[in-house]
Short mmCIF file of C-alpha atoms and ligand atoms in Angstrom, two decimals:
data_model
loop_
_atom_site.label_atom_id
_atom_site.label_comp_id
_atom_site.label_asym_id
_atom_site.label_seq_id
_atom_site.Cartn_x
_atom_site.Cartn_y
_atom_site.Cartn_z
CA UNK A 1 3.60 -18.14 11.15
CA UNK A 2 2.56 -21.72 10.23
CA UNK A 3 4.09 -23.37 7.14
CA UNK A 4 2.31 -23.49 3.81
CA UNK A 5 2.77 -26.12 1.39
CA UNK A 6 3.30 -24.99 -2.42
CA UNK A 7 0.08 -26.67 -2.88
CA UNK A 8 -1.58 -24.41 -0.39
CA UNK A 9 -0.16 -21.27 -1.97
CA UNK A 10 -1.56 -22.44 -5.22
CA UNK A 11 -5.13 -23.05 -3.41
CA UNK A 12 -4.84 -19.30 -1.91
CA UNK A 13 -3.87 -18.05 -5.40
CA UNK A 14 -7.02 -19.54 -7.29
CA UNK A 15 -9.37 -18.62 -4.15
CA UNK A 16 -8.72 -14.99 -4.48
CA UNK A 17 -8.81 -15.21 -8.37
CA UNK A 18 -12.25 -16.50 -8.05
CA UNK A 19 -13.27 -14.08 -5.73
CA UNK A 20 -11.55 -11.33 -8.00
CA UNK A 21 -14.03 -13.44 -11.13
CA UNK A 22 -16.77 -12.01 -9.42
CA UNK A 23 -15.50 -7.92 -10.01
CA UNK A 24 -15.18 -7.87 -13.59
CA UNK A 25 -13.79 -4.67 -15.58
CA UNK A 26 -17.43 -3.18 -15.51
CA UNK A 27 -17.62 -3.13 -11.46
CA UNK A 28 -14.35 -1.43 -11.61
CA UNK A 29 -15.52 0.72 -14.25
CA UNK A 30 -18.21 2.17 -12.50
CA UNK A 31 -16.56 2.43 -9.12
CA UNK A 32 -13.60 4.42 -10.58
CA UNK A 33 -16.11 6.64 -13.20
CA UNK A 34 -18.31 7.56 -9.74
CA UNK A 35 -15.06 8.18 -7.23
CA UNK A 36 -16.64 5.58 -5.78
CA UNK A 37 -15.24 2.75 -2.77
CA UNK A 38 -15.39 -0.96 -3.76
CA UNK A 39 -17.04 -1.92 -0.61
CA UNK A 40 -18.79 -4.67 -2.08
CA UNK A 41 -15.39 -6.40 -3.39
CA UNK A 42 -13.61 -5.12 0.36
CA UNK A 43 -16.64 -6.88 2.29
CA UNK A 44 -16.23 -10.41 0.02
CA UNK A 45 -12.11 -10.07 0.61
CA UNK A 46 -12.41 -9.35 4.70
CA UNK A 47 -15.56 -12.50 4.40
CA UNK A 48 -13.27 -14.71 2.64
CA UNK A 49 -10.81 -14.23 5.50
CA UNK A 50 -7.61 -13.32 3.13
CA UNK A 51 -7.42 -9.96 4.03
CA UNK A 52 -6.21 -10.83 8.02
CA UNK A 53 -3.85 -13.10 5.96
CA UNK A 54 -0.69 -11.77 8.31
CA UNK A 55 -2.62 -11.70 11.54
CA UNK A 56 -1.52 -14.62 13.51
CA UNK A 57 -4.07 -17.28 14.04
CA UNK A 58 -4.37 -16.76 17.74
CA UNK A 59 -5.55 -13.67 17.47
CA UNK A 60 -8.12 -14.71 14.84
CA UNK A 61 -6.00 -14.31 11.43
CA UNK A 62 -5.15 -16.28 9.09
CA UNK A 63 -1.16 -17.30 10.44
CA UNK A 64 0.01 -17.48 7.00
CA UNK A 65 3.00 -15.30 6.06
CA UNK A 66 4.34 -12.92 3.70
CA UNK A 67 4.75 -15.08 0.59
CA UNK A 68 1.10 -15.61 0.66
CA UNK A 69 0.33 -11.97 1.56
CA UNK A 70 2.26 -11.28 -1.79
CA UNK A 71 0.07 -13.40 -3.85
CA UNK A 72 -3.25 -12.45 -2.47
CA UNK A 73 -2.44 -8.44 -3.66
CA UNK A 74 -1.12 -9.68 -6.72
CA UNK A 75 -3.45 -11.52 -7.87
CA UNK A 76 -5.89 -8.81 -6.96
CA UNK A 77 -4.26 -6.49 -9.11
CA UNK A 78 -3.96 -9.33 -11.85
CA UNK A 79 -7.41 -8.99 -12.12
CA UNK A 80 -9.08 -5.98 -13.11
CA UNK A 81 -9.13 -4.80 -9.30
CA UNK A 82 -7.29 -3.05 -7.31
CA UNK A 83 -5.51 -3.57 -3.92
CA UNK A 84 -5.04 0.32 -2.57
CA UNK A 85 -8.67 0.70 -1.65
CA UNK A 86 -7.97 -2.39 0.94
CA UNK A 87 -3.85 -3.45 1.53
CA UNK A 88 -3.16 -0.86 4.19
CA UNK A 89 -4.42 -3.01 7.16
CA UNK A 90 -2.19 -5.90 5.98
CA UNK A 91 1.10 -3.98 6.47
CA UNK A 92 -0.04 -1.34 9.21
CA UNK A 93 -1.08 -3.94 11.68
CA UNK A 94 2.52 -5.43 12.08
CA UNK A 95 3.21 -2.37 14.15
CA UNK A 96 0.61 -3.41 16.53
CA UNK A 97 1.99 -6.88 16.24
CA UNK A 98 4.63 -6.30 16.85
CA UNK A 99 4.88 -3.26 19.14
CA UNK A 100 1.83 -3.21 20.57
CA UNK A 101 1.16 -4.84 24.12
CA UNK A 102 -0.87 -8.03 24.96
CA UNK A 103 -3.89 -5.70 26.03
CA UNK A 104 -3.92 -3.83 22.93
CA UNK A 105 -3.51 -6.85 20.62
CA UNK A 106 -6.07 -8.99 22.30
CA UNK A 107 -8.70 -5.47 21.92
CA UNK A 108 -8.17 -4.98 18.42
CA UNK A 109 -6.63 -8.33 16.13
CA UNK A 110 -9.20 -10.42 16.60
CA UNK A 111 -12.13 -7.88 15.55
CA UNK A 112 -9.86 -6.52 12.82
CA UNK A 113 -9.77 -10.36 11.35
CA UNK A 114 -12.77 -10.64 11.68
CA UNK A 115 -14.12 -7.33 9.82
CA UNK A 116 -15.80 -5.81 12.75
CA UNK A 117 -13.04 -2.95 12.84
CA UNK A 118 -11.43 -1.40 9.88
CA UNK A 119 -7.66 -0.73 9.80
CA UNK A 120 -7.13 1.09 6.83
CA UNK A 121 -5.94 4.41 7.92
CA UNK A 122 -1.96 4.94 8.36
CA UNK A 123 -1.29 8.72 8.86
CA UNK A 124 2.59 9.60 8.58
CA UNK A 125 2.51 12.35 5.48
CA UNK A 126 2.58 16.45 6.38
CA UNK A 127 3.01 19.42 4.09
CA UNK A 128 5.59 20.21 5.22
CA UNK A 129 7.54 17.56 6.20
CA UNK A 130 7.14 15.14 2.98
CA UNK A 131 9.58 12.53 2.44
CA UNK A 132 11.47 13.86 5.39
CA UNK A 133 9.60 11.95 8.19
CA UNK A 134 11.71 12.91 11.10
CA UNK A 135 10.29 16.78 10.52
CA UNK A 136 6.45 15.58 10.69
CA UNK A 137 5.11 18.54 13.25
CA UNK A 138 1.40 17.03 14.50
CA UNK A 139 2.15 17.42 18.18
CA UNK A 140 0.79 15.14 20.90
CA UNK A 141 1.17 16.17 24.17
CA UNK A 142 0.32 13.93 27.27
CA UNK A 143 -2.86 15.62 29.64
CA UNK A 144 -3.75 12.92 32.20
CA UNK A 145 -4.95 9.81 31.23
CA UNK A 146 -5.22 11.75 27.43
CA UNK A 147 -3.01 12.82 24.81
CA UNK A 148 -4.39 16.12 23.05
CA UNK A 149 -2.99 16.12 19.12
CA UNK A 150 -2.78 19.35 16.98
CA UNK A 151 -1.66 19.38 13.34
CA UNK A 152 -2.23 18.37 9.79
CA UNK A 153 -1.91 15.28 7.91
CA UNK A 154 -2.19 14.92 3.77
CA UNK A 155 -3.02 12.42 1.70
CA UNK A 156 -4.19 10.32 4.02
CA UNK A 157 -5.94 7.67 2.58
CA UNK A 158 -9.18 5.89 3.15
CA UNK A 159 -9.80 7.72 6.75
CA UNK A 160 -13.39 7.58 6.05
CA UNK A 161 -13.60 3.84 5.19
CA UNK A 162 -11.62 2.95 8.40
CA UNK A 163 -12.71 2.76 12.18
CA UNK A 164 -9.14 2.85 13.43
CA UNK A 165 -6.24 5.33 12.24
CA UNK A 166 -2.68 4.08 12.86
CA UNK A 167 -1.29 7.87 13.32
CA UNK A 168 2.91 9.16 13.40
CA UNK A 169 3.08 12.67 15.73
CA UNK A 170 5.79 14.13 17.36
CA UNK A 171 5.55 14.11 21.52
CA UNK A 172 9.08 15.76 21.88
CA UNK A 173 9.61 19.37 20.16
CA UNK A 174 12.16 18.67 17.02
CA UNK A 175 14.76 21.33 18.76
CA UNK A 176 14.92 19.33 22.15
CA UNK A 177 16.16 16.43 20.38
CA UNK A 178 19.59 15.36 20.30
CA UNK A 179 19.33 12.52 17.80
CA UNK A 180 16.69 13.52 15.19
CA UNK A 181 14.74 10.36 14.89
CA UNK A 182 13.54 9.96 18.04
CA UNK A 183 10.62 12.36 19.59
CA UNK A 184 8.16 10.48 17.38
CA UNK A 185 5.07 8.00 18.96
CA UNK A 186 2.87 5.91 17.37
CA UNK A 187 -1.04 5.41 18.12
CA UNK A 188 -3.64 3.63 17.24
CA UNK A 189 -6.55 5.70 17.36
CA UNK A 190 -10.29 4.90 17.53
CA UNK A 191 -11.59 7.59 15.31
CA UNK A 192 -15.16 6.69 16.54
CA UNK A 193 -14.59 7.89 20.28
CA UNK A 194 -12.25 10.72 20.38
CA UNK A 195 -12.87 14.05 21.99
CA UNK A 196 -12.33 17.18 20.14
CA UNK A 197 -12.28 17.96 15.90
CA UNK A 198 -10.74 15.79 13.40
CA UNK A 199 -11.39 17.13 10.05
CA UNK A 200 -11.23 14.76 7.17
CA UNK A 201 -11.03 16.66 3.80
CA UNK A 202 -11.35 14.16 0.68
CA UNK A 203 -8.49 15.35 -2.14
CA UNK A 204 -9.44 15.09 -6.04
CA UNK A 205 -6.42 13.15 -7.48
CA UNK A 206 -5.77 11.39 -10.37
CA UNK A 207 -7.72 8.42 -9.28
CA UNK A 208 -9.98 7.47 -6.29
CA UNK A 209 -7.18 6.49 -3.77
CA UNK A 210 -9.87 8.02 -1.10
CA UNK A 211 -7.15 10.65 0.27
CA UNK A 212 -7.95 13.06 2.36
CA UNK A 213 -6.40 16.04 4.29
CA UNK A 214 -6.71 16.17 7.88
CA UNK A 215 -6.93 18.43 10.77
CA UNK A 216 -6.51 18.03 14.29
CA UNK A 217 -7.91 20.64 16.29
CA UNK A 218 -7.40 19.44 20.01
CA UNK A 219 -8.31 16.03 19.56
CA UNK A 220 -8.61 14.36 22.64
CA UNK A 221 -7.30 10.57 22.64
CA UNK A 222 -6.77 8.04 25.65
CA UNK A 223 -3.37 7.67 26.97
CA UNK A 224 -3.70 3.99 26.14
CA UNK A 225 -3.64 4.29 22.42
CA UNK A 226 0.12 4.87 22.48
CA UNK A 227 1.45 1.74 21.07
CA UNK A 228 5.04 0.46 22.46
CA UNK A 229 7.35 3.51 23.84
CA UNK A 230 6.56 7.12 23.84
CA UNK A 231 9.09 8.57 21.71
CA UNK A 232 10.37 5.41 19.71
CA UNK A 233 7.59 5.65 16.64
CA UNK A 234 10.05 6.10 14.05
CA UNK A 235 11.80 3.23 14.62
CA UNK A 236 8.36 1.34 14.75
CA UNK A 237 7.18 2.36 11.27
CA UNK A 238 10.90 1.69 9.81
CA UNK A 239 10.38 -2.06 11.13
CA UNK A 240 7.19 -1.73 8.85
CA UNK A 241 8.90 -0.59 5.90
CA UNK A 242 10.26 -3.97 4.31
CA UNK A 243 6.37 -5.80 4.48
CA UNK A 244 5.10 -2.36 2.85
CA UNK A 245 7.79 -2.80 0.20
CA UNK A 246 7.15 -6.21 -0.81
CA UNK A 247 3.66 -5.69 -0.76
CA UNK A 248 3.38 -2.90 -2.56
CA UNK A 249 5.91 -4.48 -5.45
CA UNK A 250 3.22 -7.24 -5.43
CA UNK A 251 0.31 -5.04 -6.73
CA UNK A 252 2.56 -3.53 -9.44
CA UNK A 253 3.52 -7.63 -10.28
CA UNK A 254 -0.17 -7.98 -10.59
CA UNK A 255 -0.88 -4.84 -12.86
CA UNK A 256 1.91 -5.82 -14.70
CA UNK A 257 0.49 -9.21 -15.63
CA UNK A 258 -2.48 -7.43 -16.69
CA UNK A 259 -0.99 -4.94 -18.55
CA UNK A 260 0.90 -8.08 -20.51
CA UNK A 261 -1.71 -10.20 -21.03
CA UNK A 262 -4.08 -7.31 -22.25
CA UNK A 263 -1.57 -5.96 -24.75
CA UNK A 264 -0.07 -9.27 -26.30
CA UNK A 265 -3.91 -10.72 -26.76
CA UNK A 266 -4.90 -7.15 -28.01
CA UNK A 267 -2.20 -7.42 -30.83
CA UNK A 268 -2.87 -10.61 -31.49
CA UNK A 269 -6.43 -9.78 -32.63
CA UNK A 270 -6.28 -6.61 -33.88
CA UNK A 271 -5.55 -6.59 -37.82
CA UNK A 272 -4.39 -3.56 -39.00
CA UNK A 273 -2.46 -3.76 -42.84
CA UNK A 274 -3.70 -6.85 -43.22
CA UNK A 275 -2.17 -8.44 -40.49
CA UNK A 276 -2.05 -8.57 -36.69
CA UNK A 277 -0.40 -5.62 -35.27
CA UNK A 278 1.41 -7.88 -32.99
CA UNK A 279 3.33 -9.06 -36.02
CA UNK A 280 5.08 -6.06 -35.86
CA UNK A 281 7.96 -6.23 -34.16
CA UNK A 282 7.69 -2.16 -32.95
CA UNK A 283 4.28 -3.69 -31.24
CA UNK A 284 5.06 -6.85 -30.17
CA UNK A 285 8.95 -6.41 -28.45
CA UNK A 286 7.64 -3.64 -25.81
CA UNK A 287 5.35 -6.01 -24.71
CA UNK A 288 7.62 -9.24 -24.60
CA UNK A 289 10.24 -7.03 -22.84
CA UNK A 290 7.89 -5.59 -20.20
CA UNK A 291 7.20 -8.89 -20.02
CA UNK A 292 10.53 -9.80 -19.31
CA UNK A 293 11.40 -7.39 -16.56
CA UNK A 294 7.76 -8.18 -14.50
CA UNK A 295 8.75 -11.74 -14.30
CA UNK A 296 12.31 -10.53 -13.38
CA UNK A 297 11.09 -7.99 -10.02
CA UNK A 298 8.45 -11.31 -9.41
CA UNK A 299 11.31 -13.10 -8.57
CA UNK A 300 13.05 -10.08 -6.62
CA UNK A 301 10.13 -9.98 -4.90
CA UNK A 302 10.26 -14.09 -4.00
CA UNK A 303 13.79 -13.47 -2.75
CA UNK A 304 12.60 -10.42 -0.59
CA UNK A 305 9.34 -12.42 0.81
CA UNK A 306 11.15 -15.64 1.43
CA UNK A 307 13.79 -13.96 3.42
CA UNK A 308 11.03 -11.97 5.35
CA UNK A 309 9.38 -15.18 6.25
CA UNK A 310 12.84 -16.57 7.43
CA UNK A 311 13.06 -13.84 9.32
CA UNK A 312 16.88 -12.99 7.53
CA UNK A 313 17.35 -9.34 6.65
CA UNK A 314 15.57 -8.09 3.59
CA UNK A 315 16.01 -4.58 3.61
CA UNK A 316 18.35 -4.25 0.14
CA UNK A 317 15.68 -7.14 -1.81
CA UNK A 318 12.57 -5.64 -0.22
CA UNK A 319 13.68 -1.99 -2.04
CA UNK A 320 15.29 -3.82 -5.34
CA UNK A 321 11.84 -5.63 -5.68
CA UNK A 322 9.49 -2.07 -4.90
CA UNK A 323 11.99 -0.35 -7.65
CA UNK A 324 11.90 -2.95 -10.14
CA UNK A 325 8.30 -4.18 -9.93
CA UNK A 326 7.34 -0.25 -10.52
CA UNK A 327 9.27 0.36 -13.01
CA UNK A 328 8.19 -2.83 -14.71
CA UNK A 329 4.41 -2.63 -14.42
CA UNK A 330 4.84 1.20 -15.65
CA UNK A 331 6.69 -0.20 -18.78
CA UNK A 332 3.83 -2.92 -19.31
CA UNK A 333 1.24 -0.04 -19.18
CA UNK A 334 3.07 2.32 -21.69
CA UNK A 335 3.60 -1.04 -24.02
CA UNK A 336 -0.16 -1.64 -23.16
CA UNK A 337 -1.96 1.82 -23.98
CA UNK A 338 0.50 2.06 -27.24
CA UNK A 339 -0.40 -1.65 -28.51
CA UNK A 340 -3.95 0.01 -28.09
CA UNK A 341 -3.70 3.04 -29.82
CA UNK A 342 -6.52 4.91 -29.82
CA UNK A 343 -8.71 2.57 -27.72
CA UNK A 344 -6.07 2.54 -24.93
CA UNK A 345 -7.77 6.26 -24.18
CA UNK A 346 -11.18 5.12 -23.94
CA UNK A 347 -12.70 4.11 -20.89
CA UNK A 348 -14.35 1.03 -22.07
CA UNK A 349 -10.99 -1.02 -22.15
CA UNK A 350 -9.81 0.00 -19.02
CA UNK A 351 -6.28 0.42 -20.02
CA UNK A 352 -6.42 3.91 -18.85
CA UNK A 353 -8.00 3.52 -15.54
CA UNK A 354 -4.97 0.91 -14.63
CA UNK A 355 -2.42 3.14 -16.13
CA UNK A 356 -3.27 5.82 -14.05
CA UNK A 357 -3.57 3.45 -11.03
CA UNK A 358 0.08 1.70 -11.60
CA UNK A 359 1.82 5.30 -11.92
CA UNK A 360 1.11 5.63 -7.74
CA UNK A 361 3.80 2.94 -7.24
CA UNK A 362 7.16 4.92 -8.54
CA UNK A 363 5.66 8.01 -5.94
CA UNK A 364 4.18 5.88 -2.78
CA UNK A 365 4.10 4.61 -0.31
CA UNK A 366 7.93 5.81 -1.00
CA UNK A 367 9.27 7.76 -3.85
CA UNK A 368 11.66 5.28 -5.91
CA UNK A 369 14.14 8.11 -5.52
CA UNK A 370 14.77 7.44 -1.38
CA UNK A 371 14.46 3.34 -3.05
CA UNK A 372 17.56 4.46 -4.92
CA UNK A 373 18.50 6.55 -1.91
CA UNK A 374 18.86 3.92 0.70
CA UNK A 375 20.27 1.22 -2.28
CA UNK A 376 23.07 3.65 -2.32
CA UNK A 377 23.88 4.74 1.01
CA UNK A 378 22.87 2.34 2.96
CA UNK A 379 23.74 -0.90 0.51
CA UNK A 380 26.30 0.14 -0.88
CA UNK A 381 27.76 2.50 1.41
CA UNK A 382 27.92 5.56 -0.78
CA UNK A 383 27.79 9.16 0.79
CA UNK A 384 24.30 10.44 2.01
CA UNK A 385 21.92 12.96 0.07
CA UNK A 386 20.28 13.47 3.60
C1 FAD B 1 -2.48 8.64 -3.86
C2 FAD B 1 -1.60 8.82 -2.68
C3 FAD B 1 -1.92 8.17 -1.49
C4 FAD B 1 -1.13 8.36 -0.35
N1 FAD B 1 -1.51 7.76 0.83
C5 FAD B 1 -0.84 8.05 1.96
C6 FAD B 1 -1.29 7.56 3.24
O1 FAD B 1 -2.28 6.82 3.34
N2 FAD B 1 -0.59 7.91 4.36
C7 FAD B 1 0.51 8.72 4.30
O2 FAD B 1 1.07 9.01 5.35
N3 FAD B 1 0.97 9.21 3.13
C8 FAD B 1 0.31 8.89 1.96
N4 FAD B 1 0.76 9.39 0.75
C9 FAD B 1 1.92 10.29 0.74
C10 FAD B 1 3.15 9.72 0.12
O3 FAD B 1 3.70 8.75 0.97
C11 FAD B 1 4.08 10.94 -0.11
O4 FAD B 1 3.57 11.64 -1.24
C12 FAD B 1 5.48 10.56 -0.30
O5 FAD B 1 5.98 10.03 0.90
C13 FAD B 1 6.39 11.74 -0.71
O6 FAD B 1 6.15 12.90 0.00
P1 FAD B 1 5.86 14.26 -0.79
O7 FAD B 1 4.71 14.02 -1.71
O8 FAD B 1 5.74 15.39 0.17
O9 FAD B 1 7.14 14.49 -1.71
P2 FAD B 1 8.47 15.30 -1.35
O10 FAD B 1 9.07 14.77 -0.10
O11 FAD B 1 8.16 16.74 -1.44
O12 FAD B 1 9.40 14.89 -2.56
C14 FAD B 1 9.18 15.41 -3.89
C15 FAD B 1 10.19 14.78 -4.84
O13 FAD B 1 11.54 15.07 -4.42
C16 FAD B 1 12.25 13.86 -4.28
N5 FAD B 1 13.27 13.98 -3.22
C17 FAD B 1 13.14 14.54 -2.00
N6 FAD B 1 14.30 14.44 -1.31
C18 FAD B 1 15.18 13.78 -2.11
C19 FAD B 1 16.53 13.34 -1.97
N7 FAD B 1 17.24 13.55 -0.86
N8 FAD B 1 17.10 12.69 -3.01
C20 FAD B 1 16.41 12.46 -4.15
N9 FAD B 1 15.12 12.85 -4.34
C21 FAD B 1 14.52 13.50 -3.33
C22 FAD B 1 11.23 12.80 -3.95
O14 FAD B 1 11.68 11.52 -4.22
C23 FAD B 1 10.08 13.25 -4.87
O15 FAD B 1 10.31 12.78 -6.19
C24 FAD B 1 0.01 9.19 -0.41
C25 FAD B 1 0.36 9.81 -1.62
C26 FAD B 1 -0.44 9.65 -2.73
C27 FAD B 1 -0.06 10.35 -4.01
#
């Protein structure tokens, strides 16, 4: 990771605003009223180069690190956009990075900065395993110079807008396991040349997050997309778990912003009784004190990403920033659709299309209950739930 000047952050900032200029509320608008994917706005983001931000620059990234990462989402999500259809290759491909071998990072990096591959798939989630990743049942068993996988994934998102699929299985049977979190590997799967029948199964949710349910039915993979040590996956997508955090706090910074700077100009302008309704103090304090607690997880999230780039322990920030950003930008939406009233329902002001989007934060990547979960047990030392 090279070092970047505050000037240079400020540069980064204002080049993906600009870029973001060019997406106004209507392109969302329509992409979000068709369950459509933003493919124009993910093409000019993977052009412009930001998007392979974290890839070092040897392999064809940008080098920069995860303070910059952090501002690129947010200031994606400051503007009418949204991250989600795109971030998942920016915290995903530190497993490769740093688990994968030479070979494999030489093969894919480069192309992946560079647009010619997608990494957007990241497949962990099962029905019945949940939030309790060490019971995830997809097997993969070894066959040669293969692996054959056989399971079920949900909500899997973007698998159809991805060429690669960073997938969790288990290649040890849960019961032969003498400490639970091992029996888990990693791959990185070419979805465009494996053998056998992957189903992908789009799910109608709340918004177009492009999730899908999948099914392995014998799918055939080569040997060499096992990434680092057969059996060791858990621990490789734990390692992952502090970038995801303080990247997904940054797109709830950004929606919070919005959310802000919509409501307080909203009830600035609005007259109702003869005067702005952000006279009123039942208007105007939600606002100032969602306002309040955004800026507050921004500079959680600071602490967490300048640690991160320091390469100190971030673990207990990385989770207080996820938790707090959340909760903040879900507090600037509610201040946002009531300052609104009415209008806060209708389509055309997009309140309710970012409302909907922000909620996703307090569930995933991570419920903010485990957030609390590992705050307490494993910051503060406090008995285990689990
Ligand atoms: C739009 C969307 C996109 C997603 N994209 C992906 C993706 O790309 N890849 C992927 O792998 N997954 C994805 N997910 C899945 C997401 O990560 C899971 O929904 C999440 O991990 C929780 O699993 P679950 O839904 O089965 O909830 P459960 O594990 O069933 O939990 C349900 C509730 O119980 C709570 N709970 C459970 N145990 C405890 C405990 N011990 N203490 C306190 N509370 C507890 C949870 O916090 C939660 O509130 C996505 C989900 C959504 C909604």
């Amino acid at each position: 990771m090279r070092q970047v000047s505050t000037e240079e952050r400020e540069a980064i900032r204002e080049g993906v605003r600009k870029i973001c200029a060019e997406f106004p509320d209507t392109y969302w608008r329509e992409i979000d009223k068709a369950f459509d994917y933003p493919q124009t706005f993910v093409d000019a983001l993977t052009q412009s180069g930001y998007l392979a931000a974290l890839i070092p620059e040897e392999y064809g990234g940008a080098g920069l690190g995860m303070m910059e990462a952090a501002i690129i989402l947010e200031e994606i999500n400051h503007s009418p956009g949204n991250g989600l259809a795109c971030h998942a290759q920016m915290y995903t491909m530190g497993t490769l990075l740093r688990h994968g071998s030479e070979e494999q990072k030489q093969r894919y990096l480069p192309k992946i900065a560079s647009g010619e591959l997608r990494l957007q798939a990241f497949a962990v989630t099962e029905p019945d395993a949940g939030s309790e990743t060490t019971r995830l049942q997809t097997r993969a068993v070894r066959r040669g110079a293969k692996y054959i996988i056989n399971g079920q994934k949900i909500f899997i998102s973007r698998a159809k807008q991805s060429d690669l699929m960073l997938l969790l299985a288990r290649t040890t049977p849960y019961e032969s396991l003498k400490n639970k979190t091992e029996g888990l590997s990693v791959f990185l799967i070419d979805m465009r040349e494996i053998g056998g029948k992957l189903e992908i199964k789009p799910l109608e949710m709340m918004f177009n997050h492009h999730t899908n349910i999948l099914f392995f039915e014998d799918v055939e993979i080569p040997a060499e997309s096992l990434i680092g040590d057969e059996g060791k996956g858990f621990r490789y997508i734990i390692d992952g778990w502090n970038a995801e955090r303080i990247l997904i706090a940054s797109e709830a910074i950004g929606d919070g912003r919005w959310f802000v700077e919509r409501a307080a100009k909203y009830a600035s302008e609005r007259v109702v009784f003869g005067k702005p309704i952000g006279a009123n103090q039942g208007v105007q304090f939600p606002i100032a004190r969602s306002y309040a607690h955004v800026e507050a997880a921004a500079q959680m999230r600071n602490t967490a990403a300048e640690k991160f780039d320091r390469g100190q322990k971030c673990g207990a920030e990385a989770n207080m920033a996820k938790l707090l950003a959340s909760e903040a930008a879900w507090e600037a939406a509610n201040a946002c659709l009531d300052a609104h009233g009415g209008y806060g329902f209708a389509r055309e002001y997009d309140v309710e299309r970012k409302f909907r989007e922000t909620r996703l934060y307090i569930t995933a990547p991570i419920n903010n209950n485990l957030v609390l979960a590992f705050l307490g047990q494993n910051v503060l030392g406090m008995p285990k739930s689990y």
